[in-house]
Amino acid sequence: MAGDNGANLREAETAWHAQTAEATLSGLATSADGLEPAEVETRLERYGENRQRPPRRRSRLERLASQFHNLLIYLLLLAAMITAALGHWIDTGVIIAVVVINAVIGYIQEGKAETAMAAIRGLLAPEASVRRGGQRQNIDATRVVPGDILILEPGAKVAADVRLITARGLAVDESALTGESVPVNKQVDAVAANAGLGDRLSMAFAGTLVTAGEGVGVVVATAEQTQLGRVTEMLAQVETLTTPLLRHLDRLGRQLAVIIVATGALTALAGVLLHGFSPVAMFMAAVGLAVAAIPEGLPAIVTITLALGVRRLAARNAIVRRLPAVETLGAVTVICSDKTGTLTRNEMTVQELQLADGLHTVGDAAAPGGAAMPLARAVALCTDAAVQRDQAAGIGISGDPMEVALLHLAESVGVDVEDWRTRYPRVDSIPFDSGHRYMATLHDSGQGQWLVVKGAPEAVVPRCDRVLTDSGTVALDEQAWHRHAEQMAARGLRLLAVAERRSDDGTMAIHGGDGPTALVLIGLVAIIDPPRPEAIAAVAASQRAGIQVKMITGDHAVTAAAIGRQLGLGDETRGVTGDELEAMDDDTFRRTARERKVFARVSPAHKLRLVEALQSDAHVVAMTGDGVNDAPALKRADVGVSMGRGGTDAARESSEIVLADDNFATIEAAIHEGRVIYDNIVKSILFILPTNAAQALLLVIAVLVGIMLPVTPVQILWVNMITAVTLALALAFEPAEDDVMARPPRSAAATLIPSGMGVRVLLVAALMLAGTLAVFLREQALGRDLAEARTLAVNTLVLFEVWYLFSARRLQTSALNRSGLSGNRYVLLSIAVIIVAQLAFTYAPPMQVLFDTRPIGASDWLLALVVSLPVVVVAEGHKAWQRRCHRRSAESMRS
Ligand code: ATP
């Protein structure tokens, strides 16, 4: 039989959507209880793993080719052609060698960055809920096979193409497949065989997202056989590693190139006209100028720093889904966080029960016992958490932590949850939703039906008109119950109201209208979910770093405020509620968003409005979310943060960062890393720019004054592409500065080079220029060989870079201390590499041929060392001066 349906499946166009659910099940040789484990293995073997082809990565050749696709490289290649035409073969060779080395370095580094990103995506392996052998299981989505029974819940990504066998209010967002963004309502009836993809209402397709309702389907196609697998053009999208910063740099590079070419041409013209230099020599000078001024190595350094950052973030449990987020993280000014599970531990225990006969504390001598029985039975039915009874291990309860707490309570007062569930089978349900905030289940009670509802007191109590007591039911005093709820909430407890309705005759319709009404209230349950200790520390750290923290929760306004106080979010006694937000005009809304810290009973739509209001106040917003409906707010936020454990696929797909541990402290750690990464990029830029400026000026001055070029174009290429890059790379590994989380966030509008730092670049460049020129002129004056003088000039320039590297490790603080000198071993390592490289450059015969260098003596080295050392004094002096200015302005602000 298995052979037959194998043939069926390979016949790609079996129109399962046009068959009945039963026909599909039998056609696939399975049942609603799912496949048996042995059959699963057989099918896995036959159909292979259920993997969607990953987005296509660029081929090696494409990646290599893209390294040459750069204006500067074109300029260099043009220069190589002209030098070749002029017969300057060595220059041609060196230019080409440098271009190739640069491309190879770029290629390798980009490859590493891409691999790092791909590996991180691997951490986000999707899961699927299936029914196999009658048991519900959560499995790795790659293990799904045709014939599996897939369970669909809101927020989940459909793991394979399924023919639906049940669908309750099921709606699916198929935009990934059809481009249609309005969710499609699904049903189980067969549709016409020739229906288009969007009209196959009896199917759910791999890669689409469940937005509402529940459903169960039988898998008809996996992996490449799915509709998604067949849409090749979608998967052909090439991923690129680019961020606003990289684009900014790219644009800057192009603008710079134009200016440089113009300056080069003018300088060359001036050389020919004023000093009668030969056009060939002037052409070489112009090429040198172009090469000198452009920081060729910078884009590679930035990419590498970002890629290293992604790895460091992953090590701290923050998985980056989109590279630009790494940059944005460092600029975050407000974090809007969920409460449950992110700020709190999500380890829940029932603490108090409010029943008609009074308040009971759970777990002490006056335990509720018998009085709690009706409530315990009701929650046994109105929960989805699963109970496993094991002879050895006792009972294990798994599922939503709040439901787990409820079932522990039920078991502790003597309700056998499984037995109860078998006696009163569930016939219908309204799943919990953060919009209506309750869950209802309908059970067959033998003679009639039994409806159980549990949810937020504000959502449930108004649906009740009576209260259950030992002796029947009495009229409900709604105000009194709301007061009870507030008192419990003020203790930071999470609340739940439980209610029921029984009918001895006929059936109840629970769907439609405004939901269940005329209920009998059984009681209130108060659950403790303490704040995470590390979240308290992280909130404090964020606030010190000038980042506001706001709590946005679905919980009760008073509970939320109480937890907020424990977390150090301020002293509000009642959070702003979603209803209150709803009633506000735009101005009040914005002011409230700015000033208040705790937002309660908030629905996902309010979250979106809150993000927008904060952004209109020039805030950079990080927002957490886990539900399906959080997707718009996550997309809108500057950094959308989703949960790796508790969240839905829908939320993860819309987020930039996924928290592997669902922990608020991880957001703070990620911001910390984001700031370090950005700092390191700025440090690289501040390090590299002075060398470029100094070299370019050196050439311009030489030509205008009419002296020999102190360094040749190929020597400049060496300095820019080999020494500067190697040294700057060490800054990508720079550890955090002491004050990273003690200063305010950088302004999102801030320029790449922080204000005041431009002066440092110019000062250092001027010193490099003066020192190198002075050494060169002195050697010339002493009548030494030109090539020897140039060798010394290049070595002086490189030593300037080496000394300056120490200072560049710190943006503001002094580097003249132990940690400043030895705190980053990559700095020492890269300096060692450069010393070896310079010795080779100076003494190795092949290098002497290529770069026209000559051996120099010990006294020359000493001279270069002494001339270059003052760069540390200048850079550190500038820092000290800046620090004094800051102190002064801070003091004057205070007084
Ligand atoms: P956060 O948004 O910070 O995660 P939350 O988990 O409290 O907070 P929701 O999940 O929207 O937010 O829950 C809001 C309220 O709905 C809860 O306080 C509780 O009263 C009720 N509730 C939560 N889960 C369920 C459930 N499974 N069944 C019934 N009611 C629930």
PDB file of C-alpha atoms in Angstrom, residues 655-741:
ATOM      1  CA  SER A 655      11.912  40.895  14.458  1.00  0.00           C
ATOM      2  CA  GLU A 656      15.515  41.961  14.081  1.00  0.00           C
ATOM      3  CA  ILE A 657      16.777  40.202  17.185  1.00  0.00           C
ATOM      4  CA  VAL A 658      15.666  36.963  18.798  1.00  0.00           C
ATOM      5  CA  LEU A 659      16.377  36.399  22.485  1.00  0.00           C
ATOM      6  CA  ALA A 660      17.456  32.784  22.865  1.00  0.00           C
ATOM      7  CA  ASP A 661      16.616  32.922  26.575  1.00  0.00           C
ATOM      8  CA  ASP A 662      13.563  35.249  26.477  1.00  0.00           C
ATOM      9  CA  ASN A 663      15.323  37.362  29.102  1.00  0.00           C
ATOM     10  CA  PHE A 664      15.193  41.135  29.463  1.00  0.00           C
ATOM     11  CA  ALA A 665      18.789  41.140  30.682  1.00  0.00           C
ATOM     12  CA  THR A 666      19.812  39.902  27.242  1.00  0.00           C
ATOM     13  CA  ILE A 667      18.401  43.042  25.620  1.00  0.00           C
ATOM     14  CA  GLU A 668      20.560  45.145  27.892  1.00  0.00           C
ATOM     15  CA  ALA A 669      23.571  42.953  27.088  1.00  0.00           C
ATOM     16  CA  ALA A 670      22.835  43.316  23.371  1.00  0.00           C
ATOM     17  CA  ILE A 671      22.680  47.091  23.639  1.00  0.00           C
ATOM     18  CA  HIS A 672      25.972  46.989  25.487  1.00  0.00           C
ATOM     19  CA  GLU A 673      27.512  44.939  22.649  1.00  0.00           C
ATOM     20  CA  GLY A 674      25.885  47.187  20.056  1.00  0.00           C
ATOM     21  CA  ARG A 675      27.558  50.201  21.614  1.00  0.00           C
ATOM     22  CA  VAL A 676      30.924  48.447  21.724  1.00  0.00           C
ATOM     23  CA  ILE A 677      30.645  47.457  18.070  1.00  0.00           C
ATOM     24  CA  TYR A 678      29.758  50.954  17.008  1.00  0.00           C
ATOM     25  CA  ASP A 679      32.587  52.381  19.111  1.00  0.00           C
ATOM     26  CA  ASN A 680      35.010  50.008  17.455  1.00  0.00           C
ATOM     27  CA  ILE A 681      33.884  51.057  14.002  1.00  0.00           C
ATOM     28  CA  VAL A 682      34.355  54.703  14.931  1.00  0.00           C
ATOM     29  CA  LYS A 683      37.771  53.876  16.341  1.00  0.00           C
ATOM     30  CA  SER A 684      38.796  52.200  13.072  1.00  0.00           C
ATOM     31  CA  ILE A 685      37.671  55.222  11.117  1.00  0.00           C
ATOM     32  CA  LEU A 686      39.505  57.623  13.411  1.00  0.00           C
ATOM     33  CA  PHE A 687      42.563  55.425  13.105  1.00  0.00           C
ATOM     34  CA  ILE A 688      42.602  55.086   9.346  1.00  0.00           C
ATOM     35  CA  LEU A 689      41.672  58.581   8.190  1.00  0.00           C
ATOM     36  CA  PRO A 690      44.754  60.538   9.376  1.00  0.00           C
ATOM     37  CA  THR A 691      47.083  58.301   7.366  1.00  0.00           C
ATOM     38  CA  ASN A 692      45.083  58.939   4.210  1.00  0.00           C
ATOM     39  CA  ALA A 693      44.960  62.658   4.806  1.00  0.00           C
ATOM     40  CA  ALA A 694      48.692  62.830   5.554  1.00  0.00           C
ATOM     41  CA  GLN A 695      49.661  60.882   2.438  1.00  0.00           C
ATOM     42  CA  ALA A 696      47.424  62.882   0.150  1.00  0.00           C
ATOM     43  CA  LEU A 697      48.772  66.182   1.488  1.00  0.00           C
ATOM     44  CA  LEU A 698      52.310  64.888   1.185  1.00  0.00           C
ATOM     45  CA  LEU A 699      51.830  64.372  -2.537  1.00  0.00           C
ATOM     46  CA  VAL A 700      50.016  67.647  -3.125  1.00  0.00           C
ATOM     47  CA  ILE A 701      52.724  69.601  -1.305  1.00  0.00           C
ATOM     48  CA  ALA A 702      55.529  67.792  -3.090  1.00  0.00           C
ATOM     49  CA  VAL A 703      54.066  68.610  -6.484  1.00  0.00           C
ATOM     50  CA  LEU A 704      53.155  72.202  -5.672  1.00  0.00           C
ATOM     51  CA  VAL A 705      56.518  72.959  -4.092  1.00  0.00           C
ATOM     52  CA  GLY A 706      58.257  71.069  -6.838  1.00  0.00           C
ATOM     53  CA  ILE A 707      60.217  68.388  -4.995  1.00  0.00           C
ATOM     54  CA  MET A 708      60.478  64.657  -5.583  1.00  0.00           C
ATOM     55  CA  LEU A 709      57.558  62.574  -4.284  1.00  0.00           C
ATOM     56  CA  PRO A 710      58.484  61.448  -0.724  1.00  0.00           C
ATOM     57  CA  VAL A 711      56.566  58.189  -1.217  1.00  0.00           C
ATOM     58  CA  THR A 712      55.663  56.498  -4.483  1.00  0.00           C
ATOM     59  CA  PRO A 713      52.143  55.404  -5.427  1.00  0.00           C
ATOM     60  CA  VAL A 714      52.964  51.722  -4.987  1.00  0.00           C
ATOM     61  CA  GLN A 715      54.418  52.409  -1.569  1.00  0.00           C
ATOM     62  CA  ILE A 716      51.209  54.212  -0.638  1.00  0.00           C
ATOM     63  CA  LEU A 717      49.216  51.209  -1.770  1.00  0.00           C
ATOM     64  CA  TRP A 718      51.308  49.099   0.567  1.00  0.00           C
ATOM     65  CA  VAL A 719      50.655  51.423   3.501  1.00  0.00           C
ATOM     66  CA  ASN A 720      46.915  51.704   2.874  1.00  0.00           C
ATOM     67  CA  MET A 721      46.075  48.177   1.982  1.00  0.00           C
ATOM     68  CA  ILE A 722      48.496  46.204   4.073  1.00  0.00           C
ATOM     69  CA  THR A 723      49.652  48.089   7.138  1.00  0.00           C
ATOM     70  CA  ALA A 724      46.611  50.275   7.853  1.00  0.00           C
ATOM     71  CA  VAL A 725      44.162  47.392   7.407  1.00  0.00           C
ATOM     72  CA  THR A 726      46.165  44.959   9.510  1.00  0.00           C
ATOM     73  CA  LEU A 727      46.512  47.441  12.324  1.00  0.00           C
ATOM     74  CA  ALA A 728      42.909  48.663  12.194  1.00  0.00           C
ATOM     75  CA  LEU A 729      41.618  45.100  12.268  1.00  0.00           C
ATOM     76  CA  ALA A 730      42.902  44.821  15.834  1.00  0.00           C
ATOM     77  CA  LEU A 731      40.375  47.480  16.814  1.00  0.00           C
ATOM     78  CA  ALA A 732      37.512  45.163  15.830  1.00  0.00           C
ATOM     79  CA  PHE A 733      38.477  43.060  18.835  1.00  0.00           C
ATOM     80  CA  GLU A 734      38.686  45.986  21.208  1.00  0.00           C
ATOM     81  CA  PRO A 735      36.877  45.236  24.485  1.00  0.00           C
ATOM     82  CA  ALA A 736      34.283  47.611  25.920  1.00  0.00           C
ATOM     83  CA  GLU A 737      35.389  50.884  27.400  1.00  0.00           C
ATOM     84  CA  ASP A 738      34.569  51.337  31.075  1.00  0.00           C
ATOM     85  CA  ASP A 739      31.934  53.925  30.407  1.00  0.00           C
ATOM     86  CA  VAL A 740      29.979  52.268  27.541  1.00  0.00           C
ATOM     87  CA  MET A 741      26.922  51.875  29.706  1.00  0.00           C
TER      88      MET A 741
END
